[in-house]
Structure formats: structure tokens, C-alpha cells
Amino acid sequence: GAVVSQHPSWVICKSGTSVKIECRSLDFQATTMFWYRQFPKQSLMLMATSNEGSKATYEQGVEKDKFLINHASLTLSTLTVTSAHPEDSSFYICSAIQGYGYTFGSGTRLTVV
Amino acid sequence: AQSVTQLDSHVSVSEGTPVLLRCNYSSSYSPSLFWYVQHPNKGLQLLLKYTSAATLVKGINGFEAEFKKSETSFHLTKPSAHMSDAAEYFCVVSVEGSTLGRLYFGRGTQLTVWP
């Protein structure tokens, strides 16, 4: 079946640095990619929707200058957390529409120290 | 407005006993509803989905869920739990009904299966 490969699966970074998370669609073209974030004991919350070749649409309260999304090709979307702070520590997961369903990446556990 | 409430954050069962994971939803539209499972360090895997067809939906690994509009519920069940069922389960509603769009997730239910 369709697979979305997400890397890294976990990352620890220092406060103030930037972290890039990649999601690649394998064997299919992902025109649309959704990025979610999950804080401990909370739901996955949609951060933004990216469409290949256009600017991402961010949900209310999500800082677009802090969470940079690039969807330059039909198989790759990236989320860069810029100037990370401890409060950005979370679980980030991407999802692509494939056929009549959604395919999710395996998620990235980000810890900012 | 759309929302999903998973009524239990943790459920523990013994192997071979029934599983019930509860989910209630609210939606302004005719909803599409999903159950996903997430094993440690793995992506979310679709168990089953409801999209306005049969109200009793059968999924993979022996799971099924029943859409009850009058109760706004979509509880997940399995007659006999297996050790491999231990995972996090998410109830999800799609806001655009049968078309694909943004998803709203419940908080998740951690299922523990005891030998």
C-alpha cells in the first residue's frame, strides 16, 4: 500500500536551533500534505495544509514564520521548526491524501532542550 | 463545529476478552468517521471508516464499529483481544463528510492487553 516516509523519527535539539522534518510519499504523488502536532495527552491538531507548488495554509494560532512548510515536489514536503524552544517539544506527524484515503507518516518526536 | 471525544484515555483488558473503545462526535455535516491505530514508533494505520453506507463497519484485525446517529457515537469493538492489539487508538471525524479534507482527532485511547 501507499507509504509516507517521515524522518527523523526523533530528534533532540538545543534551544534556538532549527530542525527540519521530511515527509516523502513513496510510490504515489502527494498533491496535498497535512501537518499535525500532538502535545502530551492531547489530540493531534492540524497545523497546516500544504499543496505542491503553492503556499501552505496555516491554522489559526500557528506561526507561519516559525513553522516553515515547503512542498516543492509531488513527493516531498518539509516542515522546519525555526528557532526552536522547549515549548515546541511535541510529536509532529504528516499525512497525505492517497486515492480515497489518508496515509500517515510515522511521526517525529521533537525534544528541545 | 466538529469535535471528537474519546471517553477513556486508557483501557485495559485480558487477552481473549472483548474490547470496547468509546467515541462520541459532533459534526455540523454528515460525518465521515474513522478509527486509526498507532503502534509505538509507527505511523497511523486505518482500522476502518464510515462514510454514510452501512452503519456497522467491519475493519481489519477483527475490529468493527457501529455508527449510531441518535447517540452520536462510533464505538470500536473486538470480540476477543490479542496481545498484538496493544496500541493507541484514535477516533477521527472528517469535516467535509464523504470528501477528503481536514481531520479532527480524539485524544486517543491507550489499549493495554494483559496475558
PDB file of C-alpha atoms in Angstrom:
ATOM      1  CA  GLY A   1       0.000   0.000   0.000  1.00  0.00           C
ATOM      2  CA  ALA A   2       0.859   3.687  -0.093  1.00  0.00           C
ATOM      3  CA  VAL A   3       3.590   4.731   2.300  1.00  0.00           C
ATOM      4  CA  VAL A   4       4.677   8.088   3.614  1.00  0.00           C
ATOM      5  CA  SER A   5       8.227   8.012   4.907  1.00  0.00           C
ATOM      6  CA  GLN A   6       8.846  10.534   7.674  1.00  0.00           C
ATOM      7  CA  HIS A   7      12.297  11.409   9.022  1.00  0.00           C
ATOM      8  CA  PRO A   8      13.719  11.757  11.536  1.00  0.00           C
ATOM      9  CA  SER A   9      11.649   9.652  13.895  1.00  0.00           C
ATOM     10  CA  TRP A  10      13.063  11.510  16.844  1.00  0.00           C
ATOM     11  CA  VAL A  11      15.326  14.486  17.326  1.00  0.00           C
ATOM     12  CA  ILE A  12      16.786  16.402  20.240  1.00  0.00           C
ATOM     13  CA  CYS A  13      17.973  19.916  19.585  1.00  0.00           C
ATOM     14  CA  LYS A  14      19.183  22.910  21.532  1.00  0.00           C
ATOM     15  CA  SER A  15      17.025  25.945  22.076  1.00  0.00           C
ATOM     16  CA  GLY A  16      17.412  28.461  19.273  1.00  0.00           C
ATOM     17  CA  THR A  17      18.345  25.991  16.579  1.00  0.00           C
ATOM     18  CA  SER A  18      16.219  24.882  13.638  1.00  0.00           C
ATOM     19  CA  VAL A  19      15.000  21.404  12.851  1.00  0.00           C
ATOM     20  CA  LYS A  20      13.759  20.067   9.526  1.00  0.00           C
ATOM     21  CA  ILE A  21      11.292  17.210   9.277  1.00  0.00           C
ATOM     22  CA  GLU A  22      10.772  15.483   5.946  1.00  0.00           C
ATOM     23  CA  CYS A  23       7.843  13.526   4.599  1.00  0.00           C
ATOM     24  CA  ARG A  24       8.211  11.628   1.357  1.00  0.00           C
ATOM     25  CA  SER A  25       5.439   9.833  -0.444  1.00  0.00           C
ATOM     26  CA  LEU A  26       6.631   6.530  -1.820  1.00  0.00           C
ATOM     27  CA  ASP A  27       5.014   5.126  -4.984  1.00  0.00           C
ATOM     28  CA  PHE A  28       2.431   7.885  -5.221  1.00  0.00           C
ATOM     29  CA  GLN A  29       2.188  11.618  -5.718  1.00  0.00           C
ATOM     30  CA  ALA A  30       1.082  13.651  -2.739  1.00  0.00           C
ATOM     31  CA  THR A  31      -0.522  16.810  -4.047  1.00  0.00           C
ATOM     32  CA  THR A  32      -1.696  17.710  -0.564  1.00  0.00           C
ATOM     33  CA  MET A  33       0.123  17.103   2.705  1.00  0.00           C
ATOM     34  CA  PHE A  34      -1.278  17.785   6.146  1.00  0.00           C
ATOM     35  CA  TRP A  35       0.956  18.526   9.129  1.00  0.00           C
ATOM     36  CA  TYR A  36      -0.244  17.717  12.634  1.00  0.00           C
ATOM     37  CA  ARG A  37       1.153  18.252  16.093  1.00  0.00           C
ATOM     38  CA  GLN A  38       0.348  16.335  19.247  1.00  0.00           C
ATOM     39  CA  PHE A  39       1.176  17.554  22.719  1.00  0.00           C
ATOM     40  CA  PRO A  40       1.243  15.007  25.543  1.00  0.00           C
ATOM     41  CA  LYS A  41      -2.189  13.688  26.459  1.00  0.00           C
ATOM     42  CA  GLN A  42      -3.836  15.806  23.782  1.00  0.00           C
ATOM     43  CA  SER A  43      -5.312  15.233  20.339  1.00  0.00           C
ATOM     44  CA  LEU A  44      -3.459  15.566  17.100  1.00  0.00           C
ATOM     45  CA  MET A  45      -4.091  19.104  15.945  1.00  0.00           C
ATOM     46  CA  LEU A  46      -3.833  20.240  12.361  1.00  0.00           C
ATOM     47  CA  MET A  47      -1.098  22.841  11.957  1.00  0.00           C
ATOM     48  CA  ALA A  48      -1.152  23.471   8.246  1.00  0.00           C
ATOM     49  CA  THR A  49      -2.094  22.123   4.854  1.00  0.00           C
ATOM     50  CA  SER A  50       0.461  22.236   2.082  1.00  0.00           C
ATOM     51  CA  ASN A  51      -0.205  21.918  -1.607  1.00  0.00           C
ATOM     52  CA  GLU A  52       2.520  21.222  -4.104  1.00  0.00           C
ATOM     53  CA  GLY A  53       3.769  24.381  -5.711  1.00  0.00           C
ATOM     54  CA  SER A  54       1.824  26.835  -3.588  1.00  0.00           C
ATOM     55  CA  LYS A  55       1.975  28.408  -0.159  1.00  0.00           C
ATOM     56  CA  ALA A  56       0.811  26.408   2.810  1.00  0.00           C
ATOM     57  CA  THR A  57      -2.406  27.264   4.610  1.00  0.00           C
ATOM     58  CA  TYR A  58      -1.877  27.581   8.340  1.00  0.00           C
ATOM     59  CA  GLU A  59      -4.433  27.010  11.058  1.00  0.00           C
ATOM     60  CA  GLN A  60      -5.307  29.817  13.402  1.00  0.00           C
ATOM     61  CA  GLY A  61      -2.684  30.280  16.076  1.00  0.00           C
ATOM     62  CA  VAL A  62       0.122  28.561  14.163  1.00  0.00           C
ATOM     63  CA  GLU A  63       3.010  30.908  13.358  1.00  0.00           C
ATOM     64  CA  LYS A  64       3.881  30.546   9.706  1.00  0.00           C
ATOM     65  CA  ASP A  65       7.271  32.207  10.171  1.00  0.00           C
ATOM     66  CA  LYS A  66       8.173  29.716  12.859  1.00  0.00           C
ATOM     67  CA  PHE A  67       6.884  26.595  11.174  1.00  0.00           C
ATOM     68  CA  LEU A  68       8.109  26.792   7.606  1.00  0.00           C
ATOM     69  CA  ILE A  69       6.484  24.368   5.217  1.00  0.00           C
ATOM     70  CA  ASN A  70       7.846  23.609   1.793  1.00  0.00           C
ATOM     71  CA  HIS A  71       6.107  21.360  -0.711  1.00  0.00           C
ATOM     72  CA  ALA A  72       8.306  21.809  -3.734  1.00  0.00           C
ATOM     73  CA  SER A  73       7.615  18.461  -5.350  1.00  0.00           C
ATOM     74  CA  LEU A  74       4.818  15.934  -5.536  1.00  0.00           C
ATOM     75  CA  THR A  75       6.745  13.509  -3.351  1.00  0.00           C
ATOM     76  CA  LEU A  76       8.338  15.698  -0.711  1.00  0.00           C
ATOM     77  CA  SER A  77       7.028  18.079   1.914  1.00  0.00           C
ATOM     78  CA  THR A  78       9.147  19.508   4.706  1.00  0.00           C
ATOM     79  CA  LEU A  79       8.392  21.214   7.988  1.00  0.00           C
ATOM     80  CA  THR A  80      11.124  23.338   9.520  1.00  0.00           C
ATOM     81  CA  VAL A  81      10.799  24.428  13.114  1.00  0.00           C
ATOM     82  CA  THR A  82      12.857  27.596  13.299  1.00  0.00           C
ATOM     83  CA  SER A  83      14.450  28.943  16.453  1.00  0.00           C
ATOM     84  CA  ALA A  84      13.026  26.060  18.422  1.00  0.00           C
ATOM     85  CA  HIS A  85      12.095  26.497  22.067  1.00  0.00           C
ATOM     86  CA  PRO A  86      11.227  23.915  24.719  1.00  0.00           C
ATOM     87  CA  GLU A  87       7.509  24.636  24.249  1.00  0.00           C
ATOM     88  CA  ASP A  88       7.856  23.386  20.655  1.00  0.00           C
ATOM     89  CA  SER A  89       8.671  19.933  22.002  1.00  0.00           C
ATOM     90  CA  SER A  90       5.948  17.745  20.586  1.00  0.00           C
ATOM     91  CA  PHE A  91       5.066  14.900  18.271  1.00  0.00           C
ATOM     92  CA  TYR A  92       4.781  16.004  14.648  1.00  0.00           C
ATOM     93  CA  ILE A  93       3.155  13.845  12.014  1.00  0.00           C
ATOM     94  CA  CYS A  94       2.349  14.315   8.349  1.00  0.00           C
ATOM     95  CA  SER A  95      -0.455  12.877   6.289  1.00  0.00           C
ATOM     96  CA  ALA A  96      -1.091  12.692   2.568  1.00  0.00           C
ATOM     97  CA  ILE A  97      -4.237  12.018   0.622  1.00  0.00           C
ATOM     98  CA  GLN A  98      -3.819   8.915  -1.473  1.00  0.00           C
ATOM     99  CA  GLY A  99      -6.712   7.678  -3.514  1.00  0.00           C
ATOM    100  CA  TYR A 100      -9.766   7.689  -1.271  1.00  0.00           C
ATOM    101  CA  GLY A 101      -7.892   7.664   1.996  1.00  0.00           C
ATOM    102  CA  TYR A 102      -5.174   9.163   4.101  1.00  0.00           C
ATOM    103  CA  THR A 103      -1.682   7.827   4.620  1.00  0.00           C
ATOM    104  CA  PHE A 104       0.279   8.938   7.660  1.00  0.00           C
ATOM    105  CA  GLY A 105       3.958   9.179   8.326  1.00  0.00           C
ATOM    106  CA  SER A 106       5.379   7.506  11.411  1.00  0.00           C
ATOM    107  CA  GLY A 107       5.818  10.792  13.212  1.00  0.00           C
ATOM    108  CA  THR A 108       8.724  12.768  14.638  1.00  0.00           C
ATOM    109  CA  ARG A 109       9.273  13.213  18.357  1.00  0.00           C
ATOM    110  CA  LEU A 110      10.946  16.594  18.826  1.00  0.00           C
ATOM    111  CA  THR A 111      12.569  17.485  22.133  1.00  0.00           C
ATOM    112  CA  VAL A 112      14.039  20.936  22.545  1.00  0.00           C
ATOM    113  CA  VAL A 113      16.461  21.328  25.444  1.00  0.00           C
TER     114      VAL A 113
ATOM    115  CA  ALA B   1     -18.438  22.714  14.738  1.00  0.00           C
ATOM    116  CA  GLN B   2     -16.735  19.363  14.699  1.00  0.00           C
ATOM    117  CA  SER B   3     -15.269  17.556  17.655  1.00  0.00           C
ATOM    118  CA  VAL B   4     -14.428  14.084  18.802  1.00  0.00           C
ATOM    119  CA  THR B   5     -14.472  12.793  22.359  1.00  0.00           C
ATOM    120  CA  GLN B   6     -12.827   9.543  23.294  1.00  0.00           C
ATOM    121  CA  LEU B   7     -14.309   8.720  26.634  1.00  0.00           C
ATOM    122  CA  ASP B   8     -11.428   6.657  28.008  1.00  0.00           C
ATOM    123  CA  SER B   9      -7.772   7.616  27.925  1.00  0.00           C
ATOM    124  CA  HIS B  10      -6.755   4.098  28.981  1.00  0.00           C
ATOM    125  CA  VAL B  11      -8.446   0.734  28.618  1.00  0.00           C
ATOM    126  CA  SER B  12      -7.019  -2.500  29.998  1.00  0.00           C
ATOM    127  CA  VAL B  13      -8.327  -5.944  29.099  1.00  0.00           C
ATOM    128  CA  SER B  14      -7.168  -9.506  29.412  1.00  0.00           C
ATOM    129  CA  GLU B  15      -6.251 -11.435  26.319  1.00  0.00           C
ATOM    130  CA  GLY B  16      -9.275 -13.186  24.875  1.00  0.00           C
ATOM    131  CA  THR B  17     -11.815 -10.800  26.402  1.00  0.00           C
ATOM    132  CA  PRO B  18     -13.865  -8.232  24.478  1.00  0.00           C
ATOM    133  CA  VAL B  19     -12.600  -4.765  23.694  1.00  0.00           C
ATOM    134  CA  LEU B  20     -14.731  -1.614  23.747  1.00  0.00           C
ATOM    135  CA  LEU B  21     -13.248   1.778  22.917  1.00  0.00           C
ATOM    136  CA  ARG B  22     -15.770   4.558  23.115  1.00  0.00           C
ATOM    137  CA  CYS B  23     -16.080   7.575  20.861  1.00  0.00           C
ATOM    138  CA  ASN B  24     -18.639  10.344  20.579  1.00  0.00           C
ATOM    139  CA  TYR B  25     -18.617  13.016  17.931  1.00  0.00           C
ATOM    140  CA  SER B  26     -20.291  16.227  16.971  1.00  0.00           C
ATOM    141  CA  SER B  27     -20.481  17.453  13.426  1.00  0.00           C
ATOM    142  CA  SER B  28     -22.432  20.069  11.540  1.00  0.00           C
ATOM    143  CA  TYR B  29     -22.402  17.866   8.462  1.00  0.00           C
ATOM    144  CA  SER B  30     -22.974  14.228   7.725  1.00  0.00           C
ATOM    145  CA  PRO B  31     -19.665  12.954   9.027  1.00  0.00           C
ATOM    146  CA  SER B  32     -17.130  10.520   7.800  1.00  0.00           C
ATOM    147  CA  LEU B  33     -15.691   8.696  10.785  1.00  0.00           C
ATOM    148  CA  PHE B  34     -12.514   6.725  11.124  1.00  0.00           C
ATOM    149  CA  TRP B  35     -10.625   4.655  13.645  1.00  0.00           C
ATOM    150  CA  TYR B  36      -6.856   4.616  13.415  1.00  0.00           C
ATOM    151  CA  VAL B  37      -4.348   2.591  15.390  1.00  0.00           C
ATOM    152  CA  GLN B  38      -0.805   3.605  16.213  1.00  0.00           C
ATOM    153  CA  HIS B  39       1.776   1.145  17.426  1.00  0.00           C
ATOM    154  CA  PRO B  40       4.933   2.519  19.051  1.00  0.00           C
ATOM    155  CA  ASN B  41       7.221   4.247  16.556  1.00  0.00           C
ATOM    156  CA  LYS B  42       4.855   3.500  13.697  1.00  0.00           C
ATOM    157  CA  GLY B  43       2.548   5.626  11.589  1.00  0.00           C
ATOM    158  CA  LEU B  44      -1.201   5.681  11.978  1.00  0.00           C
ATOM    159  CA  GLN B  45      -2.907   2.721  10.364  1.00  0.00           C
ATOM    160  CA  LEU B  46      -6.519   2.828   9.263  1.00  0.00           C
ATOM    161  CA  LEU B  47      -8.677   0.234  11.028  1.00  0.00           C
ATOM    162  CA  LEU B  48     -11.996   1.146   9.482  1.00  0.00           C
ATOM    163  CA  LYS B  49     -14.090   4.019   8.199  1.00  0.00           C
ATOM    164  CA  TYR B  50     -17.724   5.015   7.957  1.00  0.00           C
ATOM    165  CA  THR B  51     -18.878   7.125   5.016  1.00  0.00           C
ATOM    166  CA  SER B  52     -22.700   7.038   5.100  1.00  0.00           C
ATOM    167  CA  ALA B  53     -23.090   3.482   3.881  1.00  0.00           C
ATOM    168  CA  ALA B  54     -23.741   0.580   6.258  1.00  0.00           C
ATOM    169  CA  THR B  55     -23.863   1.673   9.888  1.00  0.00           C
ATOM    170  CA  LEU B  56     -21.955  -1.392  11.064  1.00  0.00           C
ATOM    171  CA  VAL B  57     -18.475  -1.173   9.687  1.00  0.00           C
ATOM    172  CA  LYS B  58     -16.036  -4.045   9.706  1.00  0.00           C
ATOM    173  CA  GLY B  59     -12.357  -3.319   9.703  1.00  0.00           C
ATOM    174  CA  ILE B  60      -9.063  -5.099   9.810  1.00  0.00           C
ATOM    175  CA  ASN B  61      -7.859  -7.460  12.536  1.00  0.00           C
ATOM    176  CA  GLY B  62     -11.373  -8.330  13.679  1.00  0.00           C
ATOM    177  CA  PHE B  63     -12.369  -4.806  14.715  1.00  0.00           C
ATOM    178  CA  GLU B  64     -15.724  -3.290  13.949  1.00  0.00           C
ATOM    179  CA  ALA B  65     -17.596  -0.119  14.800  1.00  0.00           C
ATOM    180  CA  GLU B  66     -21.217   0.912  14.711  1.00  0.00           C
ATOM    181  CA  PHE B  67     -22.353   4.371  13.676  1.00  0.00           C
ATOM    182  CA  LYS B  68     -25.277   5.447  15.851  1.00  0.00           C
ATOM    183  CA  LYS B  69     -26.581   8.802  14.741  1.00  0.00           C
ATOM    184  CA  SER B  70     -29.103   9.092  17.557  1.00  0.00           C
ATOM    185  CA  GLU B  71     -26.324   8.683  20.107  1.00  0.00           C
ATOM    186  CA  THR B  72     -23.657  10.466  18.032  1.00  0.00           C
ATOM    187  CA  SER B  73     -21.392   7.547  18.790  1.00  0.00           C
ATOM    188  CA  PHE B  74     -18.939   5.426  16.868  1.00  0.00           C
ATOM    189  CA  HIS B  75     -17.610   2.895  19.365  1.00  0.00           C
ATOM    190  CA  LEU B  76     -14.910   0.428  18.369  1.00  0.00           C
ATOM    191  CA  THR B  77     -15.246  -3.195  19.405  1.00  0.00           C
ATOM    192  CA  LYS B  78     -13.498  -6.512  19.060  1.00  0.00           C
ATOM    193  CA  PRO B  79     -14.854  -9.794  20.427  1.00  0.00           C
ATOM    194  CA  SER B  80     -11.532 -11.152  21.628  1.00  0.00           C
ATOM    195  CA  ALA B  81      -8.424  -9.120  22.378  1.00  0.00           C
ATOM    196  CA  HIS B  82      -4.998 -10.253  21.285  1.00  0.00           C
ATOM    197  CA  MET B  83      -1.675  -9.168  22.716  1.00  0.00           C
ATOM    198  CA  SER B  84      -0.817  -7.532  19.404  1.00  0.00           C
ATOM    199  CA  ASP B  85      -3.806  -5.196  19.779  1.00  0.00           C
ATOM    200  CA  ALA B  86      -1.984  -3.224  22.468  1.00  0.00           C
ATOM    201  CA  ALA B  87      -1.577   0.244  20.947  1.00  0.00           C
ATOM    202  CA  GLU B  88      -3.002   3.763  20.847  1.00  0.00           C
ATOM    203  CA  TYR B  89      -6.348   4.151  19.092  1.00  0.00           C
ATOM    204  CA  PHE B  90      -7.702   7.365  17.610  1.00  0.00           C
ATOM    205  CA  CYS B  91     -11.260   8.177  16.659  1.00  0.00           C
ATOM    206  CA  VAL B  92     -11.340  10.720  13.844  1.00  0.00           C
ATOM    207  CA  VAL B  93     -14.003  12.739  12.054  1.00  0.00           C
ATOM    208  CA  SER B  94     -13.680  14.356   8.661  1.00  0.00           C
ATOM    209  CA  VAL B  95     -15.329  17.721   8.408  1.00  0.00           C
ATOM    210  CA  GLU B  96     -16.249  17.589   4.740  1.00  0.00           C
ATOM    211  CA  GLY B  97     -18.302  14.448   5.054  1.00  0.00           C
ATOM    212  CA  SER B  98     -17.514  11.915   2.394  1.00  0.00           C
ATOM    213  CA  THR B  99     -14.961  14.070   0.602  1.00  0.00           C
ATOM    214  CA  LEU B 100     -11.436  14.131   1.875  1.00  0.00           C
ATOM    215  CA  GLY B 101     -10.404  17.127   3.879  1.00  0.00           C
ATOM    216  CA  ARG B 102      -9.091  18.074   7.256  1.00  0.00           C
ATOM    217  CA  LEU B 103      -9.445  15.616  10.087  1.00  0.00           C
ATOM    218  CA  TYR B 104     -10.368  16.118  13.728  1.00  0.00           C
ATOM    219  CA  PHE B 105      -8.792  13.660  16.130  1.00  0.00           C
ATOM    220  CA  GLY B 106      -9.859  12.426  19.510  1.00  0.00           C
ATOM    221  CA  ARG B 107      -7.260  12.411  22.267  1.00  0.00           C
ATOM    222  CA  GLY B 108      -6.579   8.749  21.834  1.00  0.00           C
ATOM    223  CA  THR B 109      -7.180   5.661  23.940  1.00  0.00           C
ATOM    224  CA  GLN B 110      -4.257   3.558  25.061  1.00  0.00           C
ATOM    225  CA  LEU B 111      -5.227  -0.099  24.989  1.00  0.00           C
ATOM    226  CA  THR B 112      -3.309  -2.473  27.239  1.00  0.00           C
ATOM    227  CA  VAL B 113      -3.781  -6.218  26.845  1.00  0.00           C
ATOM    228  CA  TRP B 114      -2.771  -8.456  29.746  1.00  0.00           C
ATOM    229  CA  PRO B 115      -1.765 -12.069  29.171  1.00  0.00           C
TER     230      PRO B 115
END
